[in-house]
């Protein structure tokens, strides 16, 4: 079964409720890129046609397609609903492949992230907006021993305190007016056995900070309107783009909670400090577009140099936006510098970067462009024609960069 959906608060729990309604036990639930993977133990008498039809009625479910159903085993029947390209049982060594980057700064943080994934400690991801904190959190989950269970992301800054509390802890029937009849389980309980990712953790109110601290200390939650405590086992990964130490010093973030959450800090570098990754990231955007549309568009050297000369306050997210915009603005197969328009800076000159860094990055770009052209077209003459330079120029460049030409 393949299900795609648009984001909506509570959507995943609504889908799970349908499985539970028909007596089906959800064993694993993987979320990624608005797709999910569900593994369940099936009751052989379950009305699957009715179940699929009911899932389709859930608001913002875009499509439901049956992919695989394993024949019934009297001891256990499993149905896999493949909603994600990453299988929970997949090779954990591949879990960081979606993260693009080969700079020294990225290699260092990726090495630490892989080591962190093998532990069960809390992790605090630190970095500016757009640096890929949720991408790292999901990769850590997929590389961990919890990869067969659900990864649940939640933005703490997107909800008011009362809604955030009910989302995290759940509630019993009648706990408050307007609640769902029969109550609802919270994300702590829903993520049991898996990973709960709390983005923008520093936006959590002092009252909820106290409650989160208690959960971390005791491993138990109490749903709203209930006197019963429920034991939970979910790994907590948090993220923030703020100076937490300054918030602790001024008293707006609890010091004891900070130490509980910051057992392993991971600082993600901003794009301006990994300039040599920009061509790789831009090409990754083009490759995604190529896979969707079949477009053969490529970045000219002038376009790449313009990308290299910008400061990227919005980091990777802004870079993806700029490249996607250029894809639509360009009229030819080659995307030129004039097609590169930055957010909030239309028509202005790009910010300067240190000349040594720019020269190093430009050499790196030239080397990769020449190597790629030779691989695709087989000869210096054909590669020179594609890149718009003379045969002599590309021969000299190939010699300079030590590129072997057969």
XYZ file of C-alpha atoms in Angstrom:
406
model
C 0.000 0.000 0.000
C 1.432 3.389 -1.010
C -0.040 6.469 0.675
C 0.944 10.069 0.045
C -0.364 12.998 2.055
C -0.089 16.704 2.800
C 0.968 17.811 6.271
C -1.803 18.183 8.817
C -1.604 18.068 12.585
C -2.984 14.732 13.826
C -3.203 13.139 10.359
C -0.905 10.210 11.159
C -2.829 9.421 14.326
C -6.100 9.491 12.376
C -4.716 6.914 9.935
C -3.484 4.751 12.820
C -6.898 4.960 14.460
C -8.423 3.284 11.390
C -6.069 0.311 11.722
C -6.842 0.080 15.436
C -10.575 0.343 14.755
C -10.399 -2.877 12.744
C -8.267 -4.674 15.327
C -4.965 -4.375 13.463
C -1.763 -4.033 15.462
C 0.633 -1.406 14.078
C 4.196 -2.685 14.552
C 6.206 -0.037 12.709
C 5.476 3.391 11.293
C 8.132 5.269 9.271
C 7.600 8.841 8.037
C 9.676 10.631 5.409
C 8.984 13.267 2.767
C 5.187 13.105 3.164
C 5.215 9.345 2.688
C 5.029 6.612 5.336
C 5.877 2.959 5.817
C 3.503 0.930 7.972
C 4.094 -2.647 9.078
C 1.185 -4.362 10.788
C 0.025 -7.760 11.951
C -3.131 -8.448 9.970
C -6.313 -10.128 11.088
C -7.041 -12.489 8.143
C -10.736 -11.625 8.284
C -10.152 -7.857 8.156
C -12.209 -6.086 5.444
C -9.293 -4.571 3.516
C -11.446 -2.944 0.866
C -13.370 -1.088 3.542
C -10.142 -0.157 5.366
C -8.541 1.304 2.228
C -11.709 3.220 1.396
C -11.826 4.689 4.903
C -8.161 5.761 4.733
C -8.955 7.641 1.514
C -11.566 9.700 3.385
C -9.005 11.094 5.858
C -8.516 14.817 5.046
C -5.333 15.579 3.033
C -4.648 11.946 2.135
C -3.690 12.322 -1.528
C -3.553 8.716 -2.700
C -3.733 5.125 -1.472
C -2.262 2.340 -3.586
C -1.735 -1.310 -2.628
C 1.871 -2.323 -3.292
C 2.545 -5.560 -1.472
C 0.626 -8.085 0.573
C 2.269 -11.282 1.859
C 0.156 -14.436 1.861
C -1.429 -15.462 5.151
C 0.618 -17.427 7.648
C -1.577 -18.917 10.442
C 1.009 -17.773 13.000
C 1.389 -14.272 11.618
C 0.369 -12.331 8.548
C 2.132 -9.120 7.668
C 1.179 -6.416 5.262
C 3.764 -3.805 4.264
C 2.478 -0.419 3.214
C 5.391 1.169 1.377
C 5.101 4.925 1.703
C 8.770 5.783 1.879
C 11.821 5.047 -0.212
C 13.708 4.050 2.945
C 12.742 0.687 4.386
C 12.887 0.436 8.192
C 14.855 -2.781 7.774
C 17.256 -1.216 5.256
C 21.009 -0.898 5.618
C 21.658 1.752 8.294
C 24.903 2.717 6.545
C 22.769 4.256 3.778
C 20.731 6.434 6.121
C 22.886 9.551 5.602
C 22.971 9.302 1.794
C 20.281 11.985 1.421
C 22.590 14.521 3.079
C 24.706 16.144 0.360
C 28.136 17.485 1.213
C 31.822 16.615 0.991
C 33.409 19.633 2.666
C 35.618 19.173 5.708
C 32.942 20.763 7.909
C 30.259 18.341 6.692
C 32.498 15.272 6.872
C 33.217 16.095 10.500
C 29.560 16.489 11.509
C 28.499 13.392 9.516
C 31.154 11.292 11.248
C 29.875 12.401 14.646
C 26.227 11.889 13.624
C 26.933 8.280 12.598
C 28.537 7.616 15.987
C 25.658 9.315 17.799
C 23.106 7.176 15.958
C 24.448 4.017 17.595
C 23.709 5.382 21.064
C 20.353 6.070 22.695
C 21.359 9.436 24.159
C 19.415 12.637 23.665
C 20.790 14.815 20.858
C 20.459 18.566 20.403
C 20.921 19.726 16.809
C 22.195 23.298 16.655
C 22.252 25.387 13.507
C 20.778 28.276 11.586
C 17.443 27.974 9.830
C 17.730 25.964 6.623
C 20.824 23.933 7.554
C 18.980 20.594 7.495
C 18.317 19.820 11.154
C 15.241 17.648 10.498
C 17.103 15.822 7.718
C 19.869 14.966 10.206
C 17.363 13.906 12.870
C 15.642 11.516 10.445
C 18.996 10.113 9.296
C 20.098 9.498 12.891
C 16.833 7.641 13.510
C 17.251 5.489 10.388
C 20.802 4.564 11.417
C 19.779 3.657 14.974
C 18.452 0.438 16.495
C 15.051 2.160 16.535
C 14.873 2.390 12.733
C 12.100 -0.241 12.596
C 9.818 2.062 14.585
C 8.264 5.429 13.923
C 10.070 8.765 13.496
C 7.746 11.560 14.654
C 8.664 15.211 13.952
C 6.940 18.086 15.775
C 7.588 21.832 15.542
C 7.185 23.205 19.073
C 7.003 26.767 17.767
C 4.029 26.093 15.507
C 1.445 25.467 18.252
C 0.113 27.385 21.258
C 0.878 25.879 24.661
C -2.460 24.100 25.203
C -2.427 22.418 21.785
C 1.231 21.463 22.080
C 0.576 19.845 25.457
C -2.357 17.789 24.158
C -0.336 16.739 21.088
C 2.562 15.546 23.218
C 0.718 13.936 26.123
C -2.636 13.036 24.578
C -5.930 13.280 26.417
C -8.807 11.216 27.726
C -12.437 11.552 26.690
C -13.940 14.683 28.249
C -10.589 16.211 29.235
C -11.625 19.487 27.600
C -14.343 20.825 25.344
C -13.799 20.298 21.647
C -11.631 17.229 22.136
C -12.042 14.118 20.008
C -14.617 11.680 21.337
C -12.830 8.804 23.007
C -9.684 10.879 23.517
C -6.431 10.644 21.623
C -2.990 9.237 22.323
C -0.136 11.733 22.467
C 3.034 11.770 20.420
C 5.147 10.515 23.322
C 3.030 7.374 23.377
C 2.714 7.208 19.585
C 6.523 7.360 19.212
C 7.024 4.547 21.728
C 10.010 2.472 20.660
C 10.935 5.067 18.032
C 12.188 8.639 17.922
C 10.415 11.905 18.746
C 11.991 14.943 17.087
C 11.145 18.237 18.800
C 12.105 21.106 16.509
C 12.364 24.665 17.867
C 12.570 23.257 21.388
C 13.477 26.696 22.778
C 9.953 27.932 21.905
C 8.476 25.614 24.545
C 6.891 27.492 27.455
C 8.306 27.204 31.008
C 5.283 25.127 32.078
C 5.867 22.562 29.327
C 9.610 22.600 29.976
C 8.881 21.316 33.487
C 6.652 18.540 32.139
C 9.191 17.517 29.503
C 11.900 17.365 32.167
C 9.726 15.014 34.228
C 9.215 12.741 31.216
C 12.971 12.566 30.644
C 13.628 11.820 34.311
C 10.884 9.263 34.911
C 10.106 7.808 31.485
C 6.378 8.213 32.142
C 3.582 10.463 30.915
C 0.117 11.281 32.205
C -2.446 12.110 29.476
C -4.639 15.152 30.091
C -7.715 14.226 32.110
C -6.168 10.974 33.370
C -4.831 9.813 36.725
C -2.994 6.929 35.085
C 0.701 7.133 34.269
C 1.935 5.410 31.122
C 5.503 4.222 30.671
C 7.040 5.372 27.399
C 10.303 4.612 25.606
C 11.032 7.149 22.882
C 14.384 8.620 21.974
C 14.290 12.421 22.069
C 16.124 14.509 19.478
C 15.708 18.279 19.669
C 16.755 21.184 17.471
C 17.082 24.930 17.765
C 18.528 27.886 15.868
C 18.816 30.015 19.014
C 21.580 30.618 21.567
C 20.372 28.214 24.263
C 23.182 29.070 26.655
C 22.134 32.734 26.593
C 18.517 31.709 27.213
C 19.615 29.607 30.195
C 21.602 32.556 31.551
C 18.607 34.896 31.284
C 16.240 32.311 32.777
C 13.955 31.709 29.786
C 15.106 28.103 29.341
C 15.561 25.716 32.255
C 19.172 24.821 33.000
C 18.330 21.295 34.207
C 16.344 20.594 31.029
C 19.183 21.990 28.918
C 21.623 19.488 30.419
C 19.156 16.640 29.874
C 18.669 17.513 26.209
C 22.207 18.579 25.354
C 23.911 15.274 26.176
C 25.277 15.136 22.622
C 25.281 18.482 20.782
C 25.607 18.467 16.993
C 26.367 21.822 15.372
C 25.429 21.988 11.697
C 27.591 24.418 9.697
C 25.935 27.250 7.756
C 26.302 27.108 3.986
C 28.725 30.057 3.903
C 31.196 27.884 5.885
C 30.966 24.964 3.458
C 31.265 26.909 0.216
C 32.784 23.988 -1.717
C 29.524 22.040 -1.190
C 27.488 24.611 -3.149
C 28.097 23.038 -6.602
C 27.186 19.591 -5.239
C 23.996 20.898 -3.637
C 23.024 22.825 -6.761
C 23.610 19.767 -8.951
C 21.521 17.696 -6.547
C 18.625 20.134 -7.087
C 19.061 19.835 -10.854
C 19.182 16.034 -10.620
C 15.899 15.961 -8.703
C 14.296 18.182 -11.333
C 15.800 16.012 -14.088
C 14.266 12.893 -12.556
C 10.837 14.547 -12.410
C 10.746 16.365 -15.751
C 13.509 14.904 -17.911
C 15.012 18.394 -18.224
C 18.681 18.517 -19.267
C 19.362 21.979 -17.835
C 22.779 22.667 -16.341
C 24.485 25.536 -14.539
C 26.990 27.611 -16.495
C 30.293 28.507 -14.882
C 29.105 32.112 -14.500
C 25.974 30.908 -12.695
C 28.017 28.748 -10.328
C 30.381 31.633 -9.578
C 27.372 33.806 -8.763
C 26.122 31.147 -6.358
C 29.581 30.946 -4.787
C 29.661 34.707 -4.228
C 26.509 34.896 -2.122
C 26.341 34.711 1.688
C 23.258 32.418 1.906
C 21.473 33.657 5.046
C 18.769 31.047 4.378
C 21.357 28.288 3.896
C 20.549 25.097 1.945
C 16.817 25.804 1.917
C 17.455 29.159 0.221
C 19.906 27.603 -2.248
C 17.300 25.035 -3.314
C 14.768 27.835 -3.744
C 17.151 29.927 -5.865
C 18.124 26.991 -8.114
C 14.498 25.955 -8.597
C 13.635 29.568 -9.464
C 16.478 29.646 -11.996
C 15.121 26.488 -13.627
C 11.913 28.368 -14.394
C 13.586 31.646 -15.384
C 16.123 30.177 -17.808
C 15.114 29.944 -21.452
C 17.990 27.757 -22.624
C 19.420 24.451 -21.441
C 22.202 26.366 -19.731
C 21.305 28.369 -16.620
C 23.276 31.625 -16.755
C 24.225 34.131 -14.049
C 21.334 36.373 -15.091
C 18.912 33.567 -14.163
C 20.199 33.485 -10.567
C 17.974 35.768 -8.471
C 18.464 35.823 -4.705
C 15.719 36.092 -2.099
C 15.120 39.683 -1.024
C 18.125 40.915 -2.977
C 16.832 41.283 -6.535
C 19.262 43.062 -8.802
C 21.914 43.741 -6.162
C 25.489 42.578 -6.354
C 26.359 39.372 -4.513
C 28.146 39.657 -1.215
C 31.904 39.239 -1.329
C 33.673 36.160 -0.054
C 37.396 35.882 0.669
C 39.309 35.531 -2.628
C 41.262 32.399 -1.615
C 38.016 30.620 -0.749
C 36.443 31.701 -4.042
C 39.475 30.577 -6.056
C 39.516 27.206 -4.289
C 35.814 26.719 -4.888
C 36.069 27.829 -8.529
C 38.876 25.309 -9.153
C 36.752 22.615 -7.530
C 33.817 23.519 -9.781
C 35.977 23.496 -12.933
C 37.454 20.124 -12.046
C 34.029 18.549 -11.494
C 32.548 20.099 -14.660
C 35.417 18.848 -16.811
C 35.395 15.378 -15.259
C 31.621 15.136 -15.710
C 31.758 16.331 -19.333
C 34.505 13.833 -20.177
C 32.572 11.011 -18.547
C 29.395 11.894 -20.439
C 30.915 12.696 -23.855
C 34.093 10.617 -23.991
C 36.584 13.006 -25.611
C 38.269 16.341 -24.977
C 36.886 17.800 -28.184
C 33.266 16.840 -27.371
C 33.636 18.009 -23.767
C 35.087 21.346 -24.944
C 32.135 21.854 -27.276
C 29.616 21.180 -24.486
C 31.410 23.478 -22.024
C 31.846 26.251 -24.609
C 35.664 26.435 -24.499
C 38.454 25.583 -26.928
C 40.076 22.165 -27.201
C 43.387 23.675 -26.040
C 41.787 25.260 -22.959
C 40.141 22.077 -21.755
C 43.308 20.048 -22.435
C 45.348 22.458 -20.296
C 42.720 22.411 -17.543
C 42.598 18.602 -17.541
C 46.381 18.521 -17.174
C 46.266 21.135 -14.376
C 43.715 19.142 -12.368
C 45.356 15.774 -13.034
C 42.357 14.392 -14.916
C 43.284 11.297 -16.885
C 42.044 11.413 -20.494
C 41.859 8.096 -22.324
